Amino acid sequence: MDITKQNYYWWNKWSGAAVIILIVIAVPVFTIFFKIFEPPGNSWKHLSENLLAGYFLDTILLLFGVAFFTFLIGVTTAWLVSNYDFPGRRYFEWLLILPLGFPGYIMAYTYTGMLDYAGPIQSFLRNTLDIQVTGSLLDIMNLPGAIFILSITLFPYVFVISRSSFLQQSKTLQEASALLGSSRWRTFQKVALPLARPAIVGGIALASMEVLNDYGTVKYFGVNTFTTGIFRAWFSMGDATTAIYLSAILMLFVFTILYLESLQRGNRQFGNANSLTKPLERVHINWQKKAVFTTFCTVLFLISFLIPLIQIIYWVILTYEKVINYDFFLLIFRSFSLAAGTGVGVVILSIVLLYALRLSPFKWMKNVTKIATLGYAIPGAVIAVGIMVPLLGFDKWVTGIISPGNIRLLLSRTLFGLVFAYIVRFMAVGYNPIDSGFQKIGIHINEASRLLGKGSTKTLWKIDLPLIKPSLFSGILLVFVDVLKELPLTLILRPFNYHTLATKAFDMATNEMIAESANAALIIILTGIIPIIFLNRMIRRKEA
């Protein structure tokens, strides 16, 4: 067999594997699509007449509120640290990314605990200043409170992407604007902001996806979104079809956001036409402005990360003796094993998809890999319902053949279903760093290996994988952290009485054991900080 035929054979083999992966990963979408054509469940009429309008209103208000504040905070801080020289700027470049390691539901419990009657603020007012406050000091368990919590945890999405865009803009453009008599504010408004618009909208879209995926915050604050509606239909009403209908509407929100983000970007390019660009130089300002900028960034960091973290550490000190025991270490082992196993699975499947794209002569293979990574845009509750329904159907079919009248759970509510859902949801998280690694080593080294008579599998194992080890590690790490924080998907698909760190923290907090929940929460937060450190290093290298 000559090399051309041998290559074509292997290309088809890798392509076939990629198509199979796509079909499996697309199971939740197929389930939602086909099930919406079935008649509605018994509770759909009640839900559509009494609750559906509220789901729409709260979801839209939450989306717009968080989008507005993440834009305001993220763009403002990104512009300040990118363009001005003030005390603490180099620290705020990475300190303002740290709130990403704080899951929204943990931030919600922490602020609620700090502001309630027995919290540190009211205790200080009563015991030290003799000020009596009836009830909660500030009621945040409502829609505005949910917007506040999600905004201070998600604004780093906009901050990171906007800062990267501002750093890549040329100083020449700003000098030209200044020569035309524009002030710094007008230059920002008319030059820098339009150039960064695609990046900013992309960051807001990411934050919006997280808002639609959130369950812990909105559930705890009593905000009725489509995610809480899916849980209510599935667990309280026991109506799978109604849950499917709500999932389909939620997916419509997701695809609308993706379409609008793509539409605003279009085919237009926002960049510098001249390749001979001058890097931005930070502006030296007077001490009054330095004080204002430093104070603003400091207060934001305190509110969005440091104060809640100190409160959690304080609760851990108070409760660790009765919480940390053998069962707690078993909980950590289960959570870490589940997250690591999912990370490895995602990386293996990503390698297959990317190698198929790398070697395949078929142009449509690029679309296959893109579709396979769309799971990150779909809320966890939707993926969970889209997987649980076919798994339950499979269990009924198999046990109906083996033991009629005695239905057993073979795949549903098992670790298999849970890991499967994690892989669908976080495929893009592991795929992107590995894709970047493959692009860096290029295709020529593969061609040289094939000309020397080595097969594609041996070339992958002996040459490609050793060269992209850092990318493989990054993919596993990012998936590991995301799985550790994931809540809605885990709550629906986990086996009975099976807890992860996220579900344990959620259960304790909802059972008014907020201080005890801090032990699991602290591990999630500290683990979530690790990829943020890597992210900041990558941005710093890019800036250099």
Short mmCIF file of N, CA and C in Angstrom, two decimals, residues 81 84-96 163 282 536 540 543:
data_model
loop_
_atom_site.label_atom_id
_atom_site.label_comp_id
_atom_site.label_asym_id
_atom_site.label_seq_id
_atom_site.Cartn_x
_atom_site.Cartn_y
_atom_site.Cartn_z
N VAL A 81 -6.10 49.73 34.27
CA VAL A 81 -4.83 49.02 34.47
C VAL A 81 -4.03 48.92 33.18
N TYR A 84 -3.14 53.50 32.54
CA TYR A 84 -2.68 54.47 33.54
C TYR A 84 -1.69 53.82 34.50
N ASP A 85 -0.78 54.62 34.97
CA ASP A 85 0.21 54.17 35.94
C ASP A 85 -0.18 54.71 37.31
N PHE A 86 -0.59 53.83 38.21
CA PHE A 86 -0.99 54.25 39.56
C PHE A 86 -0.55 53.17 40.55
N PRO A 87 -0.45 53.50 41.82
CA PRO A 87 0.04 52.54 42.82
C PRO A 87 -0.83 51.27 42.85
N GLY A 88 -0.16 50.12 42.82
CA GLY A 88 -0.86 48.84 42.89
C GLY A 88 -1.31 48.30 41.56
N ARG A 89 -1.07 49.04 40.47
CA ARG A 89 -1.58 48.60 39.16
C ARG A 89 -1.11 47.19 38.79
N ARG A 90 0.18 46.91 38.98
CA ARG A 90 0.70 45.60 38.60
C ARG A 90 0.06 44.48 39.41
N TYR A 91 -0.35 44.76 40.64
CA TYR A 91 -1.03 43.76 41.45
C TYR A 91 -2.49 43.58 41.02
N PHE A 92 -3.14 44.70 40.70
CA PHE A 92 -4.55 44.61 40.29
C PHE A 92 -4.72 43.88 38.96
N GLU A 93 -3.66 43.82 38.16
CA GLU A 93 -3.75 43.08 36.90
C GLU A 93 -4.15 41.63 37.13
N TRP A 94 -3.71 41.03 38.23
CA TRP A 94 -4.09 39.64 38.50
C TRP A 94 -5.04 39.50 39.69
N LEU A 95 -5.03 40.47 40.60
CA LEU A 95 -5.97 40.40 41.73
C LEU A 95 -7.42 40.49 41.27
N LEU A 96 -7.67 41.27 40.21
CA LEU A 96 -9.04 41.44 39.73
C LEU A 96 -9.53 40.26 38.91
N ARG A 163 -8.95 43.80 28.69
CA ARG A 163 -7.58 44.20 28.97
C ARG A 163 -6.63 43.70 27.87
N ARG A 282 1.71 53.65 29.30
CA ARG A 282 0.77 54.09 30.32
C ARG A 282 0.97 55.55 30.67
N ASN A 536 -3.06 34.54 34.18
CA ASN A 536 -2.37 35.83 34.30
C ASN A 536 -0.96 35.76 33.72
N ARG A 540 0.57 38.11 30.79
CA ARG A 540 1.79 38.88 31.00
C ARG A 540 2.82 38.61 29.90
N GLU A 543 1.72 40.42 26.87
CA GLU A 543 2.00 41.85 26.99
C GLU A 543 3.49 42.12 26.74
#
